[in-house]
XYZ file of C-alpha atoms in Angstrom:
757
model
C -48.130 -58.270 39.798
C -49.794 -55.030 38.700
C -51.173 -52.481 41.179
C -53.963 -50.080 40.201
C -54.071 -47.136 42.612
C -56.451 -44.159 42.679
C -54.277 -41.057 43.041
C -56.855 -38.296 43.120
C -60.576 -37.652 42.811
C -61.235 -34.366 41.022
C -64.611 -32.645 40.564
C -65.124 -34.108 37.102
C -62.544 -36.860 36.796
C -60.382 -39.422 38.564
C -56.621 -40.001 38.256
C -55.170 -43.518 38.395
C -51.642 -44.876 38.576
C -50.517 -48.335 37.462
C -47.443 -49.695 39.266
C -45.357 -52.778 38.680
C -44.464 -55.375 41.308
C -41.603 -53.217 42.640
C -43.966 -50.305 43.261
C -42.739 -48.079 40.423
C -45.491 -46.385 38.394
C -45.311 -46.977 34.653
C -48.674 -45.543 33.564
C -50.745 -42.636 34.894
C -54.050 -41.723 33.290
C -57.215 -39.737 33.932
C -60.874 -40.735 33.397
C -64.099 -38.764 33.362
C -66.482 -39.392 36.249
C -69.311 -41.532 35.017
C -67.378 -42.275 31.878
C -65.532 -45.330 30.690
C -63.773 -47.018 32.333
C -65.215 -46.886 35.852
C -62.998 -49.117 37.982
C -64.487 -51.277 40.664
C -61.374 -53.433 40.951
C -58.960 -51.014 42.556
C -56.092 -52.971 44.016
C -53.807 -55.773 42.905
C -54.017 -57.511 39.554
C -52.225 -60.767 38.739
C -50.594 -59.368 35.616
C -50.825 -56.649 33.023
C -52.988 -58.888 30.743
C -55.286 -59.413 33.741
C -55.561 -55.654 34.210
C -56.161 -55.094 30.501
C -58.842 -57.780 30.575
C -60.689 -56.001 33.391
C -60.367 -52.612 31.709
C -61.446 -53.883 28.291
C -64.221 -55.984 29.802
C -65.776 -52.920 31.434
C -65.296 -50.963 28.231
C -66.997 -53.675 26.174
C -70.009 -53.637 28.479
C -70.477 -49.944 27.670
C -69.743 -50.197 23.918
C -71.426 -53.262 22.328
C -69.917 -52.560 18.912
C -66.406 -53.307 20.211
C -66.958 -57.076 20.693
C -68.206 -57.379 17.135
C -65.160 -55.546 15.789
C -62.847 -57.819 17.804
C -64.742 -60.847 16.527
C -64.413 -59.791 12.883
C -60.680 -59.206 13.315
C -60.293 -62.672 14.853
C -62.254 -64.324 12.025
C -60.262 -62.456 9.380
C -56.738 -62.808 10.765
C -56.495 -65.930 12.933
C -57.297 -68.634 10.310
C -54.712 -67.117 7.966
C -52.042 -67.178 10.680
C -52.760 -70.794 11.603
C -52.732 -71.935 7.983
C -49.314 -70.308 7.698
C -48.337 -72.470 10.659
C -49.711 -75.487 8.744
C -52.609 -75.946 11.164
C -56.341 -75.908 10.409
C -57.884 -72.476 10.813
C -60.662 -73.774 13.060
C -58.049 -74.606 15.724
C -57.077 -70.957 15.692
C -60.688 -69.842 16.066
C -61.303 -72.116 19.051
C -58.026 -71.070 20.689
C -58.940 -67.430 20.067
C -62.217 -68.032 21.853
C -60.298 -69.507 24.781
C -57.933 -66.519 24.865
C -60.598 -63.805 24.784
C -63.119 -65.744 26.879
C -63.467 -66.707 30.514
C -60.244 -68.752 30.439
C -58.218 -65.784 29.189
C -58.825 -62.058 29.081
C -62.583 -62.416 29.643
C -63.445 -59.886 26.933
C -66.717 -61.598 26.012
C -69.679 -62.521 28.152
C -70.941 -65.961 27.145
C -74.421 -65.298 28.524
C -75.200 -62.582 25.958
C -78.476 -63.167 24.093
C -77.123 -61.650 20.871
C -74.022 -63.821 21.051
C -76.152 -66.931 21.632
C -78.284 -66.031 18.605
C -75.268 -65.632 16.308
C -73.758 -68.882 17.560
C -77.031 -70.758 17.045
C -77.257 -69.415 13.493
C -73.705 -70.641 12.931
C -74.647 -74.074 14.247
C -77.678 -74.245 11.943
C -75.555 -73.077 9.020
C -72.926 -75.717 9.771
C -75.517 -78.498 9.749
C -77.258 -77.152 6.646
C -74.051 -76.837 4.638
C -72.957 -80.292 5.816
C -76.067 -81.687 4.128
C -75.790 -79.372 1.145
C -72.193 -80.423 0.448
C -72.785 -84.186 0.470
C -71.396 -85.603 -2.771
C -74.132 -88.044 -3.770
C -72.189 -89.190 -6.828
C -69.182 -90.077 -4.680
C -71.488 -91.950 -2.312
C -72.998 -94.067 -5.088
C -69.603 -95.219 -6.380
C -68.895 -97.541 -3.460
C -72.215 -97.479 -1.650
C -72.116 -100.980 -0.165
C -68.538 -100.764 1.067
C -69.091 -97.228 2.336
C -72.090 -98.481 4.294
C -70.004 -101.352 5.662
C -67.101 -99.208 6.828
C -69.526 -96.544 8.041
C -71.235 -99.147 10.215
C -67.900 -100.167 11.752
C -66.763 -96.556 12.209
C -70.067 -95.713 13.896
C -70.865 -98.752 16.034
C -67.445 -99.387 17.593
C -67.009 -95.829 18.975
C -70.680 -95.766 19.982
C -70.339 -98.871 22.159
C -66.980 -97.957 23.698
C -67.937 -94.329 24.260
C -71.229 -95.306 25.899
C -69.411 -97.650 28.269
C -66.987 -94.853 29.139
C -69.905 -92.586 29.987
C -71.417 -95.175 32.325
C -68.059 -95.735 34.016
C -67.897 -92.015 34.824
C -71.399 -92.018 36.270
C -73.508 -90.562 33.455
C -77.023 -91.850 32.772
C -77.764 -93.952 29.703
C -79.007 -91.089 27.512
C -75.922 -88.987 28.184
C -73.646 -92.022 27.817
C -75.141 -92.928 24.439
C -74.657 -89.354 23.278
C -71.028 -89.451 24.442
C -70.560 -92.536 22.288
C -72.389 -91.027 19.323
C -70.434 -87.780 19.297
C -67.186 -89.678 18.599
C -68.900 -91.949 16.061
C -68.966 -89.383 13.268
C -65.950 -87.680 11.721
C -65.057 -84.630 9.678
C -63.167 -84.835 6.376
C -60.609 -82.279 7.459
C -57.871 -84.017 5.454
C -59.778 -83.887 2.157
C -57.584 -81.120 0.655
C -54.508 -83.260 1.339
C -56.098 -86.269 -0.346
C -57.138 -84.078 -3.247
C -53.629 -82.700 -3.715
C -52.197 -86.212 -3.694
C -54.641 -87.259 -6.411
C -56.156 -90.007 -4.250
C -59.850 -89.154 -4.398
C -60.437 -92.059 -6.793
C -58.626 -94.566 -4.593
C -61.180 -97.098 -3.384
C -60.237 -96.942 0.294
C -60.389 -93.151 0.258
C -63.719 -93.117 -1.613
C -65.166 -95.590 0.875
C -64.027 -93.448 3.818
C -65.513 -90.308 2.277
C -68.812 -92.035 1.559
C -68.953 -93.596 5.019
C -68.839 -90.171 6.667
C -72.307 -89.475 5.287
C -73.755 -92.530 7.036
C -72.045 -91.724 10.329
C -73.279 -88.126 10.237
C -76.892 -89.144 9.596
C -76.837 -91.871 12.255
C -75.290 -89.546 14.842
C -77.874 -86.825 14.249
C -80.740 -89.323 14.417
C -79.495 -90.584 17.798
C -79.183 -86.987 18.962
C -82.753 -86.215 17.888
C -84.145 -89.245 19.719
C -82.130 -88.752 22.934
C -82.948 -85.049 23.214
C -86.656 -85.710 22.631
C -86.733 -88.493 25.236
C -84.965 -86.256 27.755
C -87.016 -83.097 27.222
C -90.409 -84.776 26.851
C -89.831 -87.617 29.343
C -91.063 -90.233 26.841
C -91.879 -93.785 27.843
C -91.072 -96.846 25.732
C -94.225 -96.664 23.593
C -93.883 -92.960 23.013
C -90.268 -93.536 22.010
C -91.318 -96.180 19.473
C -93.909 -93.769 18.094
C -91.234 -91.064 17.847
C -88.979 -93.426 15.880
C -91.847 -94.111 13.488
C -92.546 -90.424 13.009
C -88.815 -89.809 12.529
C -88.686 -92.432 9.757
C -91.675 -90.835 8.023
C -90.137 -87.391 8.460
C -86.846 -88.513 6.904
C -88.588 -89.973 3.849
C -90.823 -86.932 3.355
C -87.969 -84.446 3.636
C -85.237 -86.355 1.801
C -87.400 -87.754 -1.002
C -90.434 -85.501 -1.127
C -88.658 -82.161 -0.952
C -86.270 -83.186 -3.719
C -89.017 -84.193 -6.125
C -91.172 -81.181 -5.315
C -88.203 -78.868 -5.773
C -87.279 -80.279 -9.172
C -90.878 -79.998 -10.361
C -91.193 -76.468 -8.976
C -88.064 -75.274 -10.749
C -89.081 -77.056 -13.955
C -92.372 -75.170 -14.033
C -91.209 -71.772 -12.777
C -87.723 -71.604 -14.240
C -84.325 -72.129 -12.664
C -83.446 -68.517 -11.970
C -81.594 -67.554 -8.801
C -84.620 -66.025 -7.075
C -86.715 -69.176 -7.438
C -83.876 -71.398 -6.234
C -83.213 -69.204 -3.215
C -86.911 -69.079 -2.284
C -87.104 -72.854 -2.541
C -84.086 -73.267 -0.246
C -85.523 -70.916 2.388
C -88.935 -72.598 2.180
C -87.389 -76.059 2.513
C -85.388 -75.075 5.603
C -88.305 -73.516 7.463
C -90.753 -76.227 6.402
C -88.345 -78.952 7.564
C -87.873 -77.124 10.875
C -91.630 -76.765 11.357
C -92.229 -80.440 10.637
C -89.442 -81.383 13.057
C -91.021 -79.386 15.863
C -94.409 -80.915 15.051
C -93.146 -84.472 15.597
C -91.166 -83.446 18.678
C -87.501 -83.268 17.632
C -85.022 -80.407 17.734
C -85.769 -77.970 14.900
C -82.092 -77.165 14.413
C -81.387 -80.783 13.419
C -83.772 -80.261 10.502
C -81.139 -78.013 8.914
C -79.033 -81.052 7.999
C -81.964 -82.901 6.436
C -83.002 -79.757 4.557
C -79.479 -79.473 3.175
C -79.613 -83.065 1.961
C -83.043 -82.461 0.419
C -82.061 -79.419 -1.661
C -78.603 -80.775 -2.508
C -79.519 -82.295 -5.846
C -82.169 -79.679 -6.649
C -79.966 -76.574 -6.803
C -76.739 -78.352 -7.821
C -73.440 -76.453 -7.776
C -74.822 -73.183 -9.077
C -74.394 -69.620 -7.933
C -77.158 -69.913 -5.312
C -75.297 -72.683 -3.513
C -72.051 -70.726 -3.674
C -73.673 -67.652 -2.129
C -75.322 -69.655 0.651
C -72.066 -71.401 1.512
C -70.165 -68.122 1.278
C -72.319 -66.253 3.802
C -72.257 -69.059 6.346
C -68.596 -69.871 5.938
C -67.375 -66.296 6.163
C -69.258 -65.189 9.264
C -71.672 -67.458 11.103
C -69.757 -70.753 11.188
C -66.554 -69.069 12.451
C -68.640 -67.392 15.175
C -69.828 -70.819 16.280
C -66.257 -72.128 16.615
C -65.151 -69.020 18.508
C -68.120 -69.564 20.825
C -66.891 -73.087 21.565
C -63.626 -71.608 22.775
C -65.455 -69.037 24.875
C -67.338 -71.781 26.695
C -64.180 -73.668 27.683
C -63.307 -73.125 31.340
C -59.643 -74.074 31.219
C -58.781 -73.451 34.913
C -61.687 -75.634 36.046
C -60.671 -78.292 33.539
C -57.075 -78.451 34.767
C -58.088 -78.528 38.428
C -60.460 -81.500 38.053
C -58.386 -84.687 37.751
C -61.457 -86.765 36.908
C -62.248 -84.440 34.016
C -58.684 -84.724 32.724
C -58.950 -88.523 32.859
C -62.315 -88.416 31.085
C -60.858 -86.316 28.282
C -57.751 -88.472 27.961
C -59.773 -91.693 27.831
C -62.222 -90.153 25.365
C -59.359 -89.296 23.005
C -57.784 -92.753 23.400
C -61.106 -94.535 22.827
C -61.717 -92.455 19.718
C -58.277 -93.286 18.307
C -58.574 -96.989 19.163
C -62.154 -97.399 17.929
C -61.464 -95.780 14.557
C -58.422 -98.035 14.169
C -60.540 -101.100 14.985
C -63.062 -100.020 12.337
C -60.281 -99.654 9.765
C -58.948 -103.115 10.684
C -62.419 -104.593 10.136
C -62.406 -102.996 6.687
C -58.980 -104.517 5.997
C -60.180 -108.012 6.889
C -63.362 -107.804 4.828
C -62.303 -105.698 1.832
C -58.621 -106.755 1.646
C -57.086 -103.300 1.869
C -53.335 -102.985 2.409
C -51.798 -101.487 5.530
C -51.156 -98.069 4.015
C -54.785 -97.829 2.969
C -55.875 -98.884 6.456
C -53.761 -96.185 8.124
C -55.087 -93.619 5.652
C -58.708 -94.606 6.363
C -58.015 -94.448 10.090
C -56.397 -91.013 9.947
C -59.139 -89.553 7.751
C -61.779 -90.710 10.245
C -60.031 -89.182 13.289
C -60.916 -85.445 13.171
C -64.012 -84.547 15.184
C -65.333 -81.137 14.205
C -68.641 -80.555 12.440
C -71.269 -83.002 13.660
C -69.378 -83.635 16.916
C -69.476 -79.971 17.887
C -73.138 -79.739 16.865
C -74.115 -82.768 18.968
C -72.216 -81.419 21.960
C -73.698 -77.950 21.667
C -77.300 -79.160 21.326
C -76.924 -81.710 24.136
C -75.412 -79.018 26.357
C -78.339 -76.691 25.674
C -80.750 -79.539 26.457
C -78.857 -80.161 29.735
C -77.946 -83.700 28.698
C -74.283 -82.682 28.894
C -72.779 -80.659 31.685
C -69.920 -78.209 31.385
C -67.393 -80.998 32.023
C -68.377 -82.864 28.857
C -68.385 -79.619 26.880
C -64.839 -78.859 28.030
C -63.696 -82.398 27.211
C -65.162 -82.305 23.711
C -63.528 -78.957 22.926
C -60.150 -80.448 23.876
C -61.026 -83.520 21.789
C -61.757 -81.321 18.763
C -58.446 -79.488 19.126
C -56.412 -82.698 19.464
C -58.025 -84.678 16.644
C -58.074 -81.692 14.270
C -54.328 -81.477 14.660
C -53.195 -85.102 14.565
C -55.638 -86.436 11.955
C -54.456 -84.410 8.930
C -50.810 -84.785 9.976
C -51.079 -88.594 9.988
C -52.945 -88.500 6.673
C -50.215 -86.414 5.076
C -47.646 -89.038 6.090
C -49.622 -92.215 5.471
C -51.053 -91.303 2.078
C -47.731 -90.545 0.390
C -47.204 -93.989 -1.082
C -50.857 -94.787 -1.639
C -51.461 -95.986 -5.165
C -54.243 -94.128 -6.940
C -56.330 -95.492 -9.745
C -56.208 -91.995 -11.151
C -52.648 -92.612 -12.313
C -53.840 -95.427 -14.546
C -56.356 -93.134 -16.175
C -53.703 -90.524 -16.814
C -51.919 -92.625 -19.399
C -54.336 -91.039 -21.855
C -54.117 -87.316 -21.349
C -56.495 -84.619 -22.429
C -53.576 -82.955 -24.167
C -53.046 -85.837 -26.594
C -53.747 -84.850 -30.161
C -57.049 -86.145 -31.447
C -56.715 -85.688 -35.166
C -59.089 -88.541 -35.930
C -61.964 -86.655 -34.241
C -62.750 -84.213 -37.021
C -66.071 -83.185 -35.496
C -64.451 -82.251 -32.202
C -60.898 -80.966 -32.763
C -58.557 -79.983 -29.952
C -59.735 -76.486 -29.003
C -57.915 -73.796 -27.033
C -59.823 -70.819 -25.646
C -57.724 -67.627 -25.520
C -59.445 -64.795 -23.607
C -58.165 -61.463 -24.945
C -58.503 -58.157 -23.151
C -55.063 -56.582 -22.831
C -53.543 -55.682 -26.237
C -50.048 -55.662 -24.691
C -50.153 -59.388 -23.804
C -52.383 -60.558 -26.648
C -49.599 -61.485 -29.074
C -47.667 -63.714 -26.670
C -50.879 -65.482 -25.616
C -51.807 -66.122 -29.232
C -48.298 -67.397 -29.995
C -48.436 -69.802 -27.051
C -51.861 -71.089 -28.084
C -50.720 -71.433 -31.700
C -47.703 -73.565 -30.719
C -49.932 -75.907 -28.714
C -52.600 -76.032 -31.428
C -50.017 -76.889 -34.096
C -48.685 -79.742 -31.994
C -52.182 -81.091 -31.243
C -53.463 -80.423 -34.784
C -56.239 -78.337 -33.303
C -57.569 -74.797 -33.362
C -57.555 -71.675 -31.230
C -60.649 -69.709 -30.263
C -59.923 -66.063 -29.360
C -62.599 -64.897 -26.924
C -63.658 -61.339 -26.153
C -66.171 -60.535 -23.406
C -68.451 -57.497 -23.555
C -69.918 -56.547 -20.180
C -73.697 -56.909 -20.192
C -76.018 -54.029 -19.361
C -79.698 -53.923 -18.436
C -80.564 -52.571 -21.875
C -79.106 -54.173 -24.981
C -78.962 -50.813 -26.789
C -77.078 -49.001 -24.030
C -74.119 -46.864 -25.208
C -71.793 -48.599 -22.726
C -72.559 -51.981 -24.278
C -72.084 -50.615 -27.785
C -68.660 -49.244 -26.878
C -67.688 -52.536 -25.245
C -68.783 -54.488 -28.324
C -66.772 -52.259 -30.640
C -63.665 -52.671 -28.507
C -64.121 -56.451 -28.399
C -64.538 -56.594 -32.174
C -61.285 -54.685 -32.657
C -59.454 -57.119 -30.387
C -60.899 -60.098 -32.251
C -59.969 -58.623 -35.627
C -56.392 -58.223 -34.452
C -56.382 -61.777 -33.091
C -57.752 -63.181 -36.351
C -55.088 -61.373 -38.362
C -52.405 -62.671 -36.014
C -53.684 -66.239 -36.360
C -53.229 -66.037 -40.130
C -49.629 -64.946 -39.609
C -49.113 -67.843 -37.187
C -50.741 -70.223 -39.685
C -53.262 -71.662 -37.254
C -57.004 -72.181 -37.564
C -58.918 -69.608 -35.513
C -62.583 -69.259 -34.639
C -63.192 -65.902 -32.914
C -65.864 -65.735 -30.218
C -67.698 -62.617 -29.016
C -69.774 -63.002 -25.883
C -71.980 -60.701 -23.805
C -71.873 -61.669 -20.150
C -72.318 -60.200 -16.677
C -68.847 -61.213 -15.501
C -65.579 -62.058 -17.235
C -64.838 -65.227 -15.260
C -68.265 -66.764 -15.824
C -68.214 -65.729 -19.479
C -64.870 -67.442 -20.074
C -65.790 -70.671 -18.280
C -69.220 -70.841 -19.949
C -67.785 -70.239 -23.412
C -65.192 -72.960 -22.811
C -67.894 -75.416 -21.795
C -70.246 -74.523 -24.662
C -67.486 -74.988 -27.232
C -66.091 -78.165 -25.602
C -62.687 -76.570 -25.147
C -59.755 -78.746 -24.097
C -57.640 -75.941 -22.647
C -57.850 -72.276 -21.624
C -54.754 -70.077 -22.026
C -54.911 -66.839 -20.014
C -52.628 -63.986 -19.088
C -51.276 -63.601 -15.550
C -53.388 -61.150 -13.542
C -52.229 -59.227 -10.499
C -54.022 -59.744 -7.187
C -54.312 -56.087 -6.283
C -56.920 -54.192 -4.359
C -59.131 -55.167 -1.452
C -61.852 -56.636 -3.666
C -59.437 -58.991 -5.434
C -57.928 -60.148 -2.146
C -61.284 -60.791 -0.503
C -63.343 -62.193 -3.362
C -60.736 -63.317 -5.873
C -60.018 -61.925 -9.316
C -60.962 -63.124 -12.812
C -58.284 -65.827 -12.827
C -59.547 -67.219 -9.505
C -63.062 -67.429 -10.931
C -61.956 -69.159 -14.136
C -59.702 -71.605 -12.292
C -62.542 -72.553 -9.985
C -65.404 -72.783 -12.500
C -63.820 -74.209 -15.660
C -64.329 -77.824 -16.692
C -60.968 -78.070 -18.477
C -57.342 -77.297 -17.562
C -56.388 -73.624 -17.370
C -52.893 -72.385 -18.253
C -52.218 -69.028 -16.583
C -49.167 -67.542 -18.284
C -46.663 -64.813 -17.503
C -44.442 -64.638 -20.573
C -41.386 -62.389 -20.542
C -40.468 -63.231 -24.139
C -41.956 -64.827 -27.223
C -42.922 -68.481 -26.602
C -41.126 -69.438 -29.811
C -37.806 -68.618 -28.103
C -38.345 -71.037 -25.202
C -35.704 -73.799 -25.301
C -35.499 -75.075 -21.702
C -38.585 -75.931 -19.634
C -38.626 -76.869 -15.930
C -41.554 -78.739 -14.321
C -41.315 -78.994 -10.493
C -43.529 -81.788 -9.135
C -44.668 -82.223 -5.545
C -44.870 -85.977 -5.187
C -44.879 -89.271 -7.021
C -48.569 -90.086 -6.616
C -50.319 -86.839 -7.490
C -51.690 -86.298 -11.016
C -48.415 -84.896 -12.324
C -48.603 -86.340 -15.836
C -50.769 -83.521 -17.190
C -48.245 -80.730 -16.474
C -45.390 -82.884 -17.737
C -47.223 -83.679 -20.958
C -48.229 -80.052 -21.352
C -44.570 -79.049 -21.101
C -43.565 -81.888 -23.436
C -46.101 -80.826 -26.050
C -44.822 -77.258 -25.896
C -41.245 -78.504 -25.961
C -41.793 -80.639 -29.063
C -43.157 -77.637 -30.942
C -39.946 -75.716 -30.149
C -37.528 -78.665 -29.927
C -37.036 -77.599 -26.302
C -35.667 -79.768 -23.496
C -38.046 -80.535 -20.613
C -36.773 -81.289 -17.100
C -38.932 -82.774 -14.335
C -37.664 -81.687 -10.903
C -38.478 -83.129 -7.481
C -37.051 -81.666 -4.259
C -36.548 -83.970 -1.294
C -35.271 -83.387 2.216
C -31.541 -82.737 2.580
C -31.262 -85.682 4.987
C -32.522 -88.144 2.365
C -29.983 -90.905 1.734
C -28.434 -91.439 -1.693
C -30.146 -94.815 -2.040
C -33.564 -93.265 -1.417
C -32.793 -90.489 -3.888
C -31.858 -93.094 -6.489
C -35.054 -95.024 -5.799
C -37.077 -91.830 -6.033
C -35.467 -90.976 -9.376
C -36.308 -94.396 -10.789
C -39.914 -94.090 -9.587
C -40.323 -90.684 -11.179
C -38.701 -91.872 -14.418
C -41.067 -94.838 -14.530
C -44.049 -92.574 -13.978
C -42.994 -90.162 -16.728
C -42.301 -93.039 -19.123
C -46.037 -93.840 -19.133
C -46.532 -90.834 -21.380
C -44.677 -92.551 -24.226
C -43.053 -89.326 -25.405
C -40.660 -89.343 -28.360
C -38.310 -87.025 -26.454
C -38.542 -88.153 -22.790
C -38.013 -85.414 -20.191
C -34.908 -85.375 -18.049
C -35.523 -86.284 -14.389
C -33.708 -84.483 -11.577
C -33.865 -85.055 -7.812
C -32.426 -82.319 -5.585
C -31.842 -82.625 -1.834
C -32.448 -79.271 -0.181
C -33.890 -77.926 3.083
C -35.908 -75.195 1.326
C -38.120 -76.234 -1.575
C -38.689 -72.765 -2.981
C -35.011 -71.827 -2.876
C -34.041 -75.080 -4.586
C -36.467 -74.427 -7.430
C -35.379 -70.790 -7.732
C -31.731 -71.836 -8.023
C -32.521 -74.487 -10.618
C -34.773 -72.132 -12.608
C -31.881 -69.789 -13.400
C -30.916 -72.111 -16.247
C -34.410 -72.299 -17.766
C -36.626 -70.123 -19.957
C -39.965 -71.373 -18.614
C -41.224 -72.922 -15.367
C -44.508 -74.866 -15.402
C -46.079 -74.940 -11.927
C -48.703 -77.656 -11.376
C -51.699 -76.448 -9.409
C -54.640 -78.456 -8.044
C -57.529 -76.150 -7.305
C -58.813 -75.925 -3.732
C -61.421 -73.333 -2.874
C -60.890 -71.142 0.173
C -62.952 -68.570 1.957
C -63.583 -65.901 1.106
C -63.805 -66.606 -2.573
C -60.178 -67.095 -3.528
C -58.135 -70.139 -4.351
C -55.629 -71.803 -2.053
C -52.238 -71.387 -3.684
C -49.443 -72.908 -1.650
C -46.738 -70.781 -0.066
C -44.185 -72.357 -2.404
C -46.130 -71.355 -5.509
C -46.683 -67.836 -4.175
C -42.988 -67.384 -3.435
C -41.947 -68.752 -6.814
C -44.392 -66.543 -8.690
C -43.026 -63.424 -7.014
C -39.311 -64.255 -7.372
C -38.935 -66.117 -10.663
C -37.553 -63.902 -13.424
C -38.238 -66.274 -16.311
C -41.581 -67.049 -17.950
C -44.138 -68.904 -15.822
C -47.145 -71.072 -16.592
C -49.403 -72.104 -13.713
C -51.415 -75.090 -14.916
C -54.639 -75.608 -12.982
C -56.504 -78.893 -13.175
C -60.309 -79.036 -12.782
C -61.305 -78.919 -9.107
C -62.689 -81.889 -7.243
C -65.706 -81.471 -5.011
C -65.570 -81.751 -1.260
C -68.453 -83.010 0.798
C -67.713 -81.415 4.100
C -68.912 -78.118 5.439
C -65.889 -77.521 7.577
C -63.554 -77.801 4.613
C -65.763 -75.488 2.602
C -65.756 -73.069 5.463
C -62.075 -72.509 4.884
C -60.845 -74.516 7.850
C -58.872 -76.947 5.785
C -55.491 -78.545 6.183
C -54.378 -77.897 2.642
C -51.172 -76.258 3.810
C -49.858 -79.348 5.580
C -46.671 -80.836 4.144
C -47.843 -83.856 2.209
C -44.559 -84.734 0.528
C -40.987 -83.665 0.222
C -42.028 -80.867 -2.121
C -43.532 -79.033 0.827
């Protein structure tokens, strides 16, 4: 217990004493009369946090800037901490909302109009980005099967959830919405699937595509139920609404796309025109939605779908996603936590039972849907468990449905509390199950990898193997050129030294002239060095606004097969927040990128180590890259996999044979050596093994994070900082996600997917 006692009242101030439960004072302070804080709660407090909550709450009421500062700190720090704990960042945001809200320190007032506005913007942004990030190409690959599984994954939870609502005394509209909110799912485990190289697996592709159908169906049910409730529609008016909704969907999804393409074709595809089209589409879709009598905020999802194909994956889309993902969407998730009344939830046994049954019905219904898919499409059990686990997390559309229904008074506070608990539970268990179930899943991608992009293509004279070498630092230029020359010799290709001159508004500006002269000097030195190295070189000089975009664009224009770059340091606030040049190139490039930190000449490398995470990920590219470099130097390549110390000798032997079989697909003349090490710490095991090697090649699958950087695992980060030998981080081209929550940086990419983690 904490006791706040007024000691004295002076002419211009008051003196307070804070005592512990034994009556001993441990804090005495003085406040100005009429100033902050003015205590109306003199007396006993349950605890010091309770006292601090009262004090800070009164302070926040007087200083509105303080809540915003606290909010920004939460958004910046909490997701990082939870990803370190191998949990999705959104769980941290919701729990932070619970801690600083009415269930905790009560620092925020949930009835604030400004707070409601920011949260509503976050909700609209979440729906818009969900539509904007739909991968239409992925959907078309397995459209029929995705529609089939999507129907199962939607209808089974809808029926069971609706029955649960009726059992607990809700009316039919609310019961149907309870069923619909667990009918969709969020692809929170996509980064795990991507890292395992399973995005081309049929069962995974079907599950990803099915999420689009479940999202659309859930939002359509929400639109109809809210309209019926608010407008008190009869049966004929409801039928008319359904007709108008069908017309609206066609006009927005088909009409907006065609109009947008024609508009940009006639006016030019510059950023300003694209941005104006996006804004116009959003507001026009919202206006049309209000005209036919549905919630305007739901139009954000349809607007996102409509402009998806029009603006593509350009800079406009990246900026739109960036703004929403950095600020507004996290605010929405914090607001969910603020609205949870945890004491009331724990005191109501019926509410606890409702939440428990809702979670169990969700888990069971998604499993039933996966079993239907197994019976019809003949998937194996591991694929079924993977499909089930991917469809478990309830985040994006579920939270949107709950929030809108709560505002429309279709849901009471009990349902809101239950759904927040549901989101926390499923966001945790779904990715964890996926990381376990998907380990042994066979990927069709492995079959495609038998022919690697690194294989020499000497018969293609018109398109030789090309290596882009960006040059900027004269101190590292020679080692980069030597590395590229070794690879080009082995592939019978060419190197293309690239220098970037920073663009200016005027093409005759002195700054541009100086930059061009410097770039020409670097290229002249590179050309002379290429003659010494006896390799064909084609120097490139480019004027561009940014180095990263210039490098990736030049690589694409010249059909490069590989980019070899120097290792940059992530220093400064700007680099940490928005990423550096290497981050930009890794994210944007169409081809593999080798980021090198060479401590000696590449020609002296004789022993190469390639740590691999798992036996199903696309590991053949890094191994073949190392093998190609090794053959040019007659170096020995070792492929290393670290498993848990408790792994039995028989399993280690089986793992070694699997890895050897996988590597044998490359058909190398000098096959790499395969090593399996049992160790409790992956990074330490690799560091110990690397002492005997000249070069370590670290495979890296690109996953975008917010804000602007790339998700590099803790193991890679630790190795990069502690390895004393040369390092090459080989980044494969990124794969697209189609989920706003993942793009918002609330991914589960840090979960341990295999023994490497």
